[in-house]
CSV table of N, CA and C in Angstrom, one decimal:
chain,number,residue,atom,x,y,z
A,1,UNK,N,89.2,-115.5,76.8
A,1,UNK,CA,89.1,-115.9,75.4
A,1,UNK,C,89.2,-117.4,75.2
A,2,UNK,N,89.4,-118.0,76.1
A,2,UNK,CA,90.0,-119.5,75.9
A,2,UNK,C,88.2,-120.2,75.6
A,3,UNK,N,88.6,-121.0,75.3
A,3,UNK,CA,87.1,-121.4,74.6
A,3,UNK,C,86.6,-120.9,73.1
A,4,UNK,N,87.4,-120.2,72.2
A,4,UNK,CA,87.1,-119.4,71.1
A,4,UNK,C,88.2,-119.9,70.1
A,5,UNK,N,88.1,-119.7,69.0
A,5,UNK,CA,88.9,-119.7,67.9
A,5,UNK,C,88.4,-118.8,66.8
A,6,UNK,N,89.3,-118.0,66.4
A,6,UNK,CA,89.3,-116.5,65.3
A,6,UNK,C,89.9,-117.6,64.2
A,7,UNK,N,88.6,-117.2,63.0
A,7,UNK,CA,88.6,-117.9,61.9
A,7,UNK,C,88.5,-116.6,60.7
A,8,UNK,N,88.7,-117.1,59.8
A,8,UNK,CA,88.1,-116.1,58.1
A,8,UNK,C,86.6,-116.5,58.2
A,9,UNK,N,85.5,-115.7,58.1
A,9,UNK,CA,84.3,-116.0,57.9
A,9,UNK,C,84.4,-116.9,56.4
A,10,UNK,N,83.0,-117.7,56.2
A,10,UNK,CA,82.9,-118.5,54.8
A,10,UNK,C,81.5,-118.4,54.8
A,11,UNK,N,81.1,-118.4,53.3
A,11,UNK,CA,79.5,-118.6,53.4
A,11,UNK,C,78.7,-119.2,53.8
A,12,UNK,N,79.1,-120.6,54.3
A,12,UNK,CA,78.5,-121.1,55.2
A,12,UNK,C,77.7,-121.2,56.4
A,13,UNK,N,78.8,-119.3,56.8
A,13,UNK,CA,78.4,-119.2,57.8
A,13,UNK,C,77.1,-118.4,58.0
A,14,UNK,N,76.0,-118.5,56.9
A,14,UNK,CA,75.0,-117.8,56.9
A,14,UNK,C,73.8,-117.9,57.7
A,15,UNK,N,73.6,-119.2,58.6
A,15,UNK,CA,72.6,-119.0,59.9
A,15,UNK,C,73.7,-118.8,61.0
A,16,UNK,N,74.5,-119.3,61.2
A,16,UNK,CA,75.3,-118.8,62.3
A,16,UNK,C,75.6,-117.3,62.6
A,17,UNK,N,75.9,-116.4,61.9
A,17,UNK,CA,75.8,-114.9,61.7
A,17,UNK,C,74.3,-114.4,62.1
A,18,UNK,N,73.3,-115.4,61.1
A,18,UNK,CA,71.9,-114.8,61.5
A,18,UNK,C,71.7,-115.1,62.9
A,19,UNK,N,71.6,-116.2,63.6
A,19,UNK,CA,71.6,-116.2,64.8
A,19,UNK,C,72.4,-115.7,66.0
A,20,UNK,N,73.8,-115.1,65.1
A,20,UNK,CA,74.5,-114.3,66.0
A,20,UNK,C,73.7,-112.9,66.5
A,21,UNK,N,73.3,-112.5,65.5
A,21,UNK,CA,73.1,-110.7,64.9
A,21,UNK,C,71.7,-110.8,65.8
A,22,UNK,N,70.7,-111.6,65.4
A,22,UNK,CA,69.7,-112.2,66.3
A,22,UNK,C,69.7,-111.9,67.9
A,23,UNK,N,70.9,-112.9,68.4
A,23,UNK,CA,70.9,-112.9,70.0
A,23,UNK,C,71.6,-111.5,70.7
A,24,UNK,N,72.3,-110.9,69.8
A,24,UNK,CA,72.6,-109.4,70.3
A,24,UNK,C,71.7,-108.4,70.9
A,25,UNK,N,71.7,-107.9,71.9
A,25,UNK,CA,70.9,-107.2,72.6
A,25,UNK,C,70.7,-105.9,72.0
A,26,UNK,N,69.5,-105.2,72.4
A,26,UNK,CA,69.4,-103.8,71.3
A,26,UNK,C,70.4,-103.1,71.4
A,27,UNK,N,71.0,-103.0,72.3
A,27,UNK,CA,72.1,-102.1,73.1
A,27,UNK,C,73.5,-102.4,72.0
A,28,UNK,N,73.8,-103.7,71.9
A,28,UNK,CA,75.3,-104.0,71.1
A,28,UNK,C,74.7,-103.9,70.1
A,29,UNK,N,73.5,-104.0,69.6
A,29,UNK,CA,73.3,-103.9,67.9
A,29,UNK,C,73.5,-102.8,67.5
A,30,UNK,N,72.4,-101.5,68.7
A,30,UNK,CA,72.8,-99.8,68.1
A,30,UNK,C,73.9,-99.5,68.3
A,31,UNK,N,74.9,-99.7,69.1
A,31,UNK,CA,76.1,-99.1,69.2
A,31,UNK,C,77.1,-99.7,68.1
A,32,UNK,N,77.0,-100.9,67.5
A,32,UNK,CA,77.5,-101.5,66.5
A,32,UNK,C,77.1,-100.9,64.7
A,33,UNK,N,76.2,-101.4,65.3
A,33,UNK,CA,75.1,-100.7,63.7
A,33,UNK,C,74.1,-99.8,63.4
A,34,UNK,N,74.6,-99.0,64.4
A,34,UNK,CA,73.8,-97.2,65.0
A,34,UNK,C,72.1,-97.9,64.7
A,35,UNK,N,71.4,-98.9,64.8
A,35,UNK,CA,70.1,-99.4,64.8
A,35,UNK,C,70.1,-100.5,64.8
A,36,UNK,N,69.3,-100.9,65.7
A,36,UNK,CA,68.2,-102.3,65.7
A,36,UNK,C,68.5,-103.0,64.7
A,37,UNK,N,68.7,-104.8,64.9
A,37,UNK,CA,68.7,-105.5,63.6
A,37,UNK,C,68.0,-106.8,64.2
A,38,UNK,N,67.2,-106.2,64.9
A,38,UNK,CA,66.3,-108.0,65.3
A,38,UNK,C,66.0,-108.9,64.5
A,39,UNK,N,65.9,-108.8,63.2
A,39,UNK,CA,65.1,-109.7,62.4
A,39,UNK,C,66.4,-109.5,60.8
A,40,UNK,N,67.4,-109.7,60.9
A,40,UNK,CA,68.8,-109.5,59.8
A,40,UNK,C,68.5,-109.8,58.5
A,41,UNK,N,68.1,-108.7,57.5
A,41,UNK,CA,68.0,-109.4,56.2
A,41,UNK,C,69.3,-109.7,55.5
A,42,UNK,N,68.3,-110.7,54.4
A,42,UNK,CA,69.5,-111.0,53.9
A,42,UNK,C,71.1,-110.8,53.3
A,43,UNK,N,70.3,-109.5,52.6
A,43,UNK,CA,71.3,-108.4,52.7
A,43,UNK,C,72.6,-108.2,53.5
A,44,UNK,N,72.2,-108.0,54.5
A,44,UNK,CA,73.2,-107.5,55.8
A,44,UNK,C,73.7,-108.7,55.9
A,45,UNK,N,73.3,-110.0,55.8
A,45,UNK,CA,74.5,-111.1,56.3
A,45,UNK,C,75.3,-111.8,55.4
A,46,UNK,N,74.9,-111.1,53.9
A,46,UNK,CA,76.0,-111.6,52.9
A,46,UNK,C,77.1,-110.6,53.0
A,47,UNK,N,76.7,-109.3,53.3
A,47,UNK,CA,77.6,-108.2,53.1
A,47,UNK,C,78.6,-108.2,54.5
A,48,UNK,N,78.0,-109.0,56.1
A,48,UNK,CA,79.0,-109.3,56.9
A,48,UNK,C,80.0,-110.6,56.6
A,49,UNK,N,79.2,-111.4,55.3
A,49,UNK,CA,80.1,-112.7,54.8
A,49,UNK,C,81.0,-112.3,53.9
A,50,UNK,N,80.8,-110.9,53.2
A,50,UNK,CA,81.6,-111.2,51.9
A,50,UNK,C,83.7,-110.7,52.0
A,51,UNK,N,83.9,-111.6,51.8
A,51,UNK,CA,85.4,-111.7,51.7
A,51,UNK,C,86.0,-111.2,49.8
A,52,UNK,N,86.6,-110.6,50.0
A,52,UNK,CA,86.9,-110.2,48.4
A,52,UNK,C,88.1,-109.4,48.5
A,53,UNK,N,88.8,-108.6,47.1
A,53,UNK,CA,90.0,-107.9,47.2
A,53,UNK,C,90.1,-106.7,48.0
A,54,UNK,N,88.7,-106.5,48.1
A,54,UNK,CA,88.3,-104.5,48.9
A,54,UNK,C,87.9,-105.0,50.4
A,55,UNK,N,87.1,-106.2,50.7
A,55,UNK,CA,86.7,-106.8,51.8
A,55,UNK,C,87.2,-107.7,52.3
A,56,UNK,N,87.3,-107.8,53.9
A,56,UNK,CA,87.9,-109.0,55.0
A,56,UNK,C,86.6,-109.3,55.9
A,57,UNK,N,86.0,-110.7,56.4
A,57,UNK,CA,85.4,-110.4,57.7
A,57,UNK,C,86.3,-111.9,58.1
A,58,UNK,N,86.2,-112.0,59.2
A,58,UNK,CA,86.9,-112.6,60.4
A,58,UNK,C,85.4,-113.1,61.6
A,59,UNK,N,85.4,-114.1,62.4
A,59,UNK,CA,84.5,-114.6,62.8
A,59,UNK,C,85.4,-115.3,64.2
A,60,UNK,N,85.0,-115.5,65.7
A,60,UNK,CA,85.3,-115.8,66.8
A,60,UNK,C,84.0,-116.6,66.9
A,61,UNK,N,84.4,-118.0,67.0
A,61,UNK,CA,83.5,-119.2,67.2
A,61,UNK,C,83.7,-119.7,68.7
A,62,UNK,N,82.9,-120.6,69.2
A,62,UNK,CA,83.5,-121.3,70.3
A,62,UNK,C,83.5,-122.7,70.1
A,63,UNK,N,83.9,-123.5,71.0
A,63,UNK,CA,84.7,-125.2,70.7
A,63,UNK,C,83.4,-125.5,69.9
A,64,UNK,N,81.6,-125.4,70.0
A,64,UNK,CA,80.9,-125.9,69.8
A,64,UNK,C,80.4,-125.0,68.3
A,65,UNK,N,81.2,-124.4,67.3
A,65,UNK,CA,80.8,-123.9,66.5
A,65,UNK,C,79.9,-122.5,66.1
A,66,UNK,N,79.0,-122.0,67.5
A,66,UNK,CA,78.6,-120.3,67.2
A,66,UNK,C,79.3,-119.4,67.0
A,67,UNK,N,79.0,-118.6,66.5
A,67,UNK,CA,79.7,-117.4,66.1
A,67,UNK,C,79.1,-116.1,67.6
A,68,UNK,N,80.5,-115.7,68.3
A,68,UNK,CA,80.7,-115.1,69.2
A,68,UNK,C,80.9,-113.5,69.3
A,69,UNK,N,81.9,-113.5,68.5
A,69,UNK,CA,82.3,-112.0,67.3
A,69,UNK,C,82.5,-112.0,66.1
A,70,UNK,N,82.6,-110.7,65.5
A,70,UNK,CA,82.7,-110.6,64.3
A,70,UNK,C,83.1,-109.1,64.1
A,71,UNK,N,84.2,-109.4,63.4
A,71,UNK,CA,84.8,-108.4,62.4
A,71,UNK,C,84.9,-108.3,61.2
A,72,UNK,N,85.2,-107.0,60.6
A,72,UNK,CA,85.2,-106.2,59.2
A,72,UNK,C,86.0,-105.5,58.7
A,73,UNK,N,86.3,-105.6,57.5
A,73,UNK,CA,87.2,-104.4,57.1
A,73,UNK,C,87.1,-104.1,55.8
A,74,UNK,N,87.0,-103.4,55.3
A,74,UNK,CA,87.0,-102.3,53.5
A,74,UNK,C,88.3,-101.7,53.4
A,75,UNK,N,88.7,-101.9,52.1
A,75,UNK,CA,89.2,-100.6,51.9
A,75,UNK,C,88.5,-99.7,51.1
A,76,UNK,N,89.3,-98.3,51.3
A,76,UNK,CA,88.3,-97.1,50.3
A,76,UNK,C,88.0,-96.3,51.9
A,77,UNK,N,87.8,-94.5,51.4
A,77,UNK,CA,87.4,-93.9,52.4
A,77,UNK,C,88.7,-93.3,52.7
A,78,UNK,N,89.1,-92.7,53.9
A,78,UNK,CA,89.7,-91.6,54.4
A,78,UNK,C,91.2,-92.3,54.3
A,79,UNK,N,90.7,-93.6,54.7
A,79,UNK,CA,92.1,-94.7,55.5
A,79,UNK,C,92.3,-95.6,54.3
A,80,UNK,N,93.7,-96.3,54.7
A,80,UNK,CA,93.8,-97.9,53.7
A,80,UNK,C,92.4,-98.3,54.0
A,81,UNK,N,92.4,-99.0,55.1
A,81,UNK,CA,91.0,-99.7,56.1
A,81,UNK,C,90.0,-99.0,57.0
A,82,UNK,N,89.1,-99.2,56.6
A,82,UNK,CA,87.9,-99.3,57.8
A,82,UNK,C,87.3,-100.6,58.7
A,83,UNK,N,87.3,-100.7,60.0
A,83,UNK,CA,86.9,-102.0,60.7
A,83,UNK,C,85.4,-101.4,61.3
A,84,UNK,N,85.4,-102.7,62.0
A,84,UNK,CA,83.9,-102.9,62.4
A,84,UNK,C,83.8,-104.2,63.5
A,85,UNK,N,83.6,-104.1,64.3
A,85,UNK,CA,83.4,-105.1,65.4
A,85,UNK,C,82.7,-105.3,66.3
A,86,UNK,N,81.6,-106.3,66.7
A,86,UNK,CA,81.0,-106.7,67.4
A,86,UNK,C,81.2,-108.3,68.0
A,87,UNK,N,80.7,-107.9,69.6
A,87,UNK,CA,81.2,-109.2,70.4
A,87,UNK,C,79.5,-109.6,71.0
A,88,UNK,N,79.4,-110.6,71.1
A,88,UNK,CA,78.0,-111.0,72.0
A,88,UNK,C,78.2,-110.6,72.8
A,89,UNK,N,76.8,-110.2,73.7
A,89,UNK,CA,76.9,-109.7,74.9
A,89,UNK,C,77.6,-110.3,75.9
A,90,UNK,N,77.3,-111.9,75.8
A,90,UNK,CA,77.6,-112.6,77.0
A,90,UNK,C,79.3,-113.0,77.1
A,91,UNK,N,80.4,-112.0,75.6
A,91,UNK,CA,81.3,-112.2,75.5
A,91,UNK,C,82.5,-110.6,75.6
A,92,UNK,N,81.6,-109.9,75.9
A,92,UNK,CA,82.4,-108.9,76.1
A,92,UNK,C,83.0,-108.5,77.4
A,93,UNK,N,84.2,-108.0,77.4
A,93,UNK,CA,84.6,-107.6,78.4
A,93,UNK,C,85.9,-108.7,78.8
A,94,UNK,N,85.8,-109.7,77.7
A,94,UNK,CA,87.1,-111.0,77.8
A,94,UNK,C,88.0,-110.7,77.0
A,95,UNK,N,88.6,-109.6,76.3
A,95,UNK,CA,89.4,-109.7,75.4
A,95,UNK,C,89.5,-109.8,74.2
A,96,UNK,N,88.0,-110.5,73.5
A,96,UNK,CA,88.1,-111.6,72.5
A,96,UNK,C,87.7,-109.9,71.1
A,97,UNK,N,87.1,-108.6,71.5
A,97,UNK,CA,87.1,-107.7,70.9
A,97,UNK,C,88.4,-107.5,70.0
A,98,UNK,N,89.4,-107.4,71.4
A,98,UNK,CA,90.8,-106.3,70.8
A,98,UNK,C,91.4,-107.6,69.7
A,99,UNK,N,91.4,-108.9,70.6
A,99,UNK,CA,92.3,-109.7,69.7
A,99,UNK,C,91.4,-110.1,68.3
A,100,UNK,N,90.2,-109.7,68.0
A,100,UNK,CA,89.3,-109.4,66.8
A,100,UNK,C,90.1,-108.5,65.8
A,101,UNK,N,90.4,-107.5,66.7
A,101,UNK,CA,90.8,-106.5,66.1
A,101,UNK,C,92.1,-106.5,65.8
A,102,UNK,N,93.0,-107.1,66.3
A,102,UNK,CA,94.6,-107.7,66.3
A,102,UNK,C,94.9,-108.2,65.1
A,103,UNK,N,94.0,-109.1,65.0
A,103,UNK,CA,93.7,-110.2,64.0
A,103,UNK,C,93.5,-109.4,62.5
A,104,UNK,N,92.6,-108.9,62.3
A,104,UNK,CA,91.7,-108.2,61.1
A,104,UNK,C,92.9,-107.1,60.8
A,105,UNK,N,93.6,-106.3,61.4
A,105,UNK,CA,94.6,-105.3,61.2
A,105,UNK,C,95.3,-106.2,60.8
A,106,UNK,N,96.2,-107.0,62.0
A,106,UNK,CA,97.5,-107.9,60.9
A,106,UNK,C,97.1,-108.2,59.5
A,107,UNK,N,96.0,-108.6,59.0
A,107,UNK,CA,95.8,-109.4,58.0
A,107,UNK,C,95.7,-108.2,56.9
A,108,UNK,N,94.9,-106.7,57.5
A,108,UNK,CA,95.0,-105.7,56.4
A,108,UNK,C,96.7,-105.1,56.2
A,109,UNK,N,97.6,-105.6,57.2
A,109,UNK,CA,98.7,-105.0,57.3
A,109,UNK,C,99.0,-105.7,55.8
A,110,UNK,N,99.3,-107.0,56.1
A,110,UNK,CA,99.9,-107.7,55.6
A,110,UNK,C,99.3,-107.6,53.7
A,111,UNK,N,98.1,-107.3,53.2
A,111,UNK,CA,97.6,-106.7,52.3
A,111,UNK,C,98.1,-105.3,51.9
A,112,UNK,N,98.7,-104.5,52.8
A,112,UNK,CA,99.3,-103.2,52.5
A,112,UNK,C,99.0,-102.2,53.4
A,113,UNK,N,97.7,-102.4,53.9
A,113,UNK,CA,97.3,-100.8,54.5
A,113,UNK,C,97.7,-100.6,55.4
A,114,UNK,N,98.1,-99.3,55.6
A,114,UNK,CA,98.7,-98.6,56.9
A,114,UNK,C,98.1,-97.9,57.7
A,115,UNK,N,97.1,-97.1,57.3
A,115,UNK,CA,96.1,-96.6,57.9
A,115,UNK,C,94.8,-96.9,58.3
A,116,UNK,N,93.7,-96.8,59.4
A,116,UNK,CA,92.8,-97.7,59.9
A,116,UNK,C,91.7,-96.0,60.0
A,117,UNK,N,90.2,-96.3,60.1
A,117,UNK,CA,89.8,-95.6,60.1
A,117,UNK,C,88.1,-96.8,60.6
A,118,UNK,N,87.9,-96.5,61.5
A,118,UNK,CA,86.4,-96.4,62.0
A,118,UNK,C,85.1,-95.4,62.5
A,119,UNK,N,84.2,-95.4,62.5
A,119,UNK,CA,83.0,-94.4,63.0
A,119,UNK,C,82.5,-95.3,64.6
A,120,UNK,N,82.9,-94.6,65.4
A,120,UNK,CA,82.3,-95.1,66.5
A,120,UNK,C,81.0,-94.2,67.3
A,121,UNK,N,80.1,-94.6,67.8
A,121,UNK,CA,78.6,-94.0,68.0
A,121,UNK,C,79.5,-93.8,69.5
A,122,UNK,N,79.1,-92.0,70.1
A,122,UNK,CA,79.5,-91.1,70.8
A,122,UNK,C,79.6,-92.0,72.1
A,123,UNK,N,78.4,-92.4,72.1
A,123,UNK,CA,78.0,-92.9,73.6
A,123,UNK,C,78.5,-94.7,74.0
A,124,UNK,N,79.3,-95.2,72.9
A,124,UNK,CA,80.4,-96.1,73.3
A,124,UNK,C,81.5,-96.0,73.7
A,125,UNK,N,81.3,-95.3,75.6
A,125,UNK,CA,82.2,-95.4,75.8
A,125,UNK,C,83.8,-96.1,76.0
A,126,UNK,N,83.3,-98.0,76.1
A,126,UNK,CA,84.4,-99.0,76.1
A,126,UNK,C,85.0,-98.8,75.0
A,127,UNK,N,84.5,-98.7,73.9
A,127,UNK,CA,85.6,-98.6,72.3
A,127,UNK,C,86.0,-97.5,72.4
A,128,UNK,N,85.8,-96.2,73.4
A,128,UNK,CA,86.3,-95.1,73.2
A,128,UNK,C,87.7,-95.1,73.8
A,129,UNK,N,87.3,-95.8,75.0
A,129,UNK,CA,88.6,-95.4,76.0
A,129,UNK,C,89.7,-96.9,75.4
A,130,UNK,N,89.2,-98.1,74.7
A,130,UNK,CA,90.1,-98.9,73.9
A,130,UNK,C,90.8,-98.4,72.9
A,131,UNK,N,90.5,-97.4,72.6
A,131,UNK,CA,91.2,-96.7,71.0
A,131,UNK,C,92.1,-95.8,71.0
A,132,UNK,N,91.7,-95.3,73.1
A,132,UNK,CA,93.1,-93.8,73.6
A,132,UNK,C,93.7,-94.7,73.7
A,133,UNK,N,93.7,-96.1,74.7
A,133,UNK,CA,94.5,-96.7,75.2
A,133,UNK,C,95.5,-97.6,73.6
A,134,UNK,N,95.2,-98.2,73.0
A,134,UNK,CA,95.9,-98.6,71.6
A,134,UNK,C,96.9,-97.9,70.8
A,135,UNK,N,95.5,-96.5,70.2
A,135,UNK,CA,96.3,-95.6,69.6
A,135,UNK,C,96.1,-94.5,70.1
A,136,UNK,N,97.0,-94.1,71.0
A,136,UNK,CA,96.5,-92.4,71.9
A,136,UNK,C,97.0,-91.9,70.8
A,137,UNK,N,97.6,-91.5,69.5
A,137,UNK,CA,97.6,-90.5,68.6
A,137,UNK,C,96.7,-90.6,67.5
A,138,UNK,N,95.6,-91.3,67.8
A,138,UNK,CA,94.6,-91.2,67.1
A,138,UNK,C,93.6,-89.9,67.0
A,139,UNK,N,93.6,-89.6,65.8
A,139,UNK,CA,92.8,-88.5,65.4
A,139,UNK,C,91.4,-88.7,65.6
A,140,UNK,N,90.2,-88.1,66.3
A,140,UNK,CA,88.9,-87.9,66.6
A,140,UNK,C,88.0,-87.0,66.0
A,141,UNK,N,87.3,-87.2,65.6
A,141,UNK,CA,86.5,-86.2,64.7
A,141,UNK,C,84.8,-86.3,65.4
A,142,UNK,N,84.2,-85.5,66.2
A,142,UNK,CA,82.6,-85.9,66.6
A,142,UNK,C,81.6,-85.4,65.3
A,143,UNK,N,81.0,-86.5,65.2
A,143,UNK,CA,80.4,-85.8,64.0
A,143,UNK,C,78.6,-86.0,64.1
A,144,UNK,N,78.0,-85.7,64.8
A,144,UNK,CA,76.0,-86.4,64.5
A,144,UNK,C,76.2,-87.3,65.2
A,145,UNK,N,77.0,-86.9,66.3
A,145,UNK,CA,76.6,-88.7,67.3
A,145,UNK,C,77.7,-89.2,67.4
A,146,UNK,N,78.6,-89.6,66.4
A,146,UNK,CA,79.5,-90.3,66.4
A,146,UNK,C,81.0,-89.8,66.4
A,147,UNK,N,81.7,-90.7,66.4
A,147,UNK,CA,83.4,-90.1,66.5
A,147,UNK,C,84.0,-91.0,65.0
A,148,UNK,N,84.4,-90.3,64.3
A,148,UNK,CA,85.6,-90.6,63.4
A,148,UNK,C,86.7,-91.0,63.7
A,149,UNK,N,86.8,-91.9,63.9
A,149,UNK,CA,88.4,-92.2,64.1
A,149,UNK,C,89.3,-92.9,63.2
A,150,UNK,N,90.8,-91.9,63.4
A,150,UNK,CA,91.5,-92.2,62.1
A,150,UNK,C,93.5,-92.9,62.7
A,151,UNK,N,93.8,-93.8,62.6
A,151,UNK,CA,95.0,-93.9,63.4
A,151,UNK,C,96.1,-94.8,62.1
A,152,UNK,N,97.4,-94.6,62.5
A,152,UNK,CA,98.1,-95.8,61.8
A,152,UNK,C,98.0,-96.9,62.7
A,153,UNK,N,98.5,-98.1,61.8
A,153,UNK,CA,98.6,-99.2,62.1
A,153,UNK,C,99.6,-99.5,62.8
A,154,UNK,N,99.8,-100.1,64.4
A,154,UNK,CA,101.2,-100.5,64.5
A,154,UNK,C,101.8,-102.0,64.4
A,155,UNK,N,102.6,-101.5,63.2
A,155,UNK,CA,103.0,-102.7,62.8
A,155,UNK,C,103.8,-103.9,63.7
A,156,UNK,N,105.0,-102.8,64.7
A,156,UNK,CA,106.0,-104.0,65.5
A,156,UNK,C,104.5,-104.6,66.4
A,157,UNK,N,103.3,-103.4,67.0
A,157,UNK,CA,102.9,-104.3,67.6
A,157,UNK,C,102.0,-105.3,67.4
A,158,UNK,N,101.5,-105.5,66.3
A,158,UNK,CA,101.0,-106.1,65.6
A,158,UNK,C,101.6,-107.5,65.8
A,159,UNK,N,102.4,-107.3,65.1
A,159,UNK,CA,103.3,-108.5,65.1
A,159,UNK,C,104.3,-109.2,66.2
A,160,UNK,N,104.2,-108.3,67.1
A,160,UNK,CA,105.0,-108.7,68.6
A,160,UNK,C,103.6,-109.4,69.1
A,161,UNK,N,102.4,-108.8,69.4
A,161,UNK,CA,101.1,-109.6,69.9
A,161,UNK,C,100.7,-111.1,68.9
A,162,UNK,N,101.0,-111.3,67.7
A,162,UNK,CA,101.0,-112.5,67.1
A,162,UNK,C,101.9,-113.6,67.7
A,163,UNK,N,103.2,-112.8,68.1
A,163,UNK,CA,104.2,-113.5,67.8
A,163,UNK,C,105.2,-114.3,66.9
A,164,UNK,N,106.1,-114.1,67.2
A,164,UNK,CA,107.5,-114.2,66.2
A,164,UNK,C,107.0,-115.8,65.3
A,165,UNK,N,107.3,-116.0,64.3
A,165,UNK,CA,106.9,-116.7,63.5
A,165,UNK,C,105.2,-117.0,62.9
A,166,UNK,N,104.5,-116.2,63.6
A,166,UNK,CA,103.2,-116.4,63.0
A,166,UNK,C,102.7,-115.5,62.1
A,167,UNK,N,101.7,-116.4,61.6
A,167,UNK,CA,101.2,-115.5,60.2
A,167,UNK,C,99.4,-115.2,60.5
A,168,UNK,N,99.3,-114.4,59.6
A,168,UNK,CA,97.6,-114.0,60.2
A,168,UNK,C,97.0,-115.2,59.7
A,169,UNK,N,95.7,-115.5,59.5
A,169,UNK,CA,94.8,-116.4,59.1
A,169,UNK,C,94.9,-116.1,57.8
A,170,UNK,N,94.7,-117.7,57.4
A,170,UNK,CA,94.9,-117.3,55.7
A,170,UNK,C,93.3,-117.5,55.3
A,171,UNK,N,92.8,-116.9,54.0
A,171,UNK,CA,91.7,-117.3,53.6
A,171,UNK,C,91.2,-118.1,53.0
């Protein structure tokens, strides 16, 4: 992860996201966004920008400014939160996912929610076996493909992985 910085997304980041979503291979787009998004309308990259009282997105840049990952979160639905994460290809398998995800929970923590809820597509196995290993009492539901997943938030660890005096990113 060294080479990266976890930021709050901003609207500015509106070609940077498109040329993120762009450089994703078909493979991280369907398993992210159960379909192809080669060509991102506009649509989809205000709704991965928009920050508000229901919505969080979070953004992993590198020293030179691209957007690497990206995370999400709603409230509404089963949980306080629902997330959503995607890493570039050429960046997975470094860490820079979970601490996405570290990141985006502290900050829903810290908003209130205690419970987290995602849809993950069957055939991702890495986010499968990340989600026993995090939250092994995480509830699983297979549903058309996909798994429901419903877990609490842990808060000490949350905040033990930030470390003692830090605060999440502010907006």
């Amino acid at each position: 992860m060294q080479g990266t910085q976890i930021r709050p997304a901003r609207p500015d980041d509106e070609e940077r996201i498109r040329r993120f979503l762009s450089g994703l291979s078909l493979h991280t787009q369907t398993l992210r966004f159960f379909t192809g998004v080669s060509a991102p309308a506009p649509a989809l990259v205000r709704v991965l920008l928009a920050v508000d009282e229901r919505r969080d997105a979070i953004v992993a840049t590198t020293d030179g400014g691209e957007i690497v990952g990206h995370a999400m979160s709603f409230r509404g639905g089963c949980t306080d939160v629902e997330i959503a994460v995607v890493v570039t290809d050429e960046w997975q398998g470094r860490g820079l996912g979970p601490k996405l995800i570290d990141t985006l929970l502290l900050r829903a923590f810290v908003r209130g929610a205690r419970s987290v809820g995602m849809d993950v597509l069957g055939e991702n196995r890495r986010v499968l076996r990340l989600i026993r290993r995090v939250w092994p009492d995480a509830r699983m539901k297979v549903s058309s493909g996909s798994v429901e997943v419903t877990a609490m938030i842990d808060q000490a660890g949350l905040f033990a992985e930030q470390g003692s005096g830090s605060t999440p990113l502010t907006v």
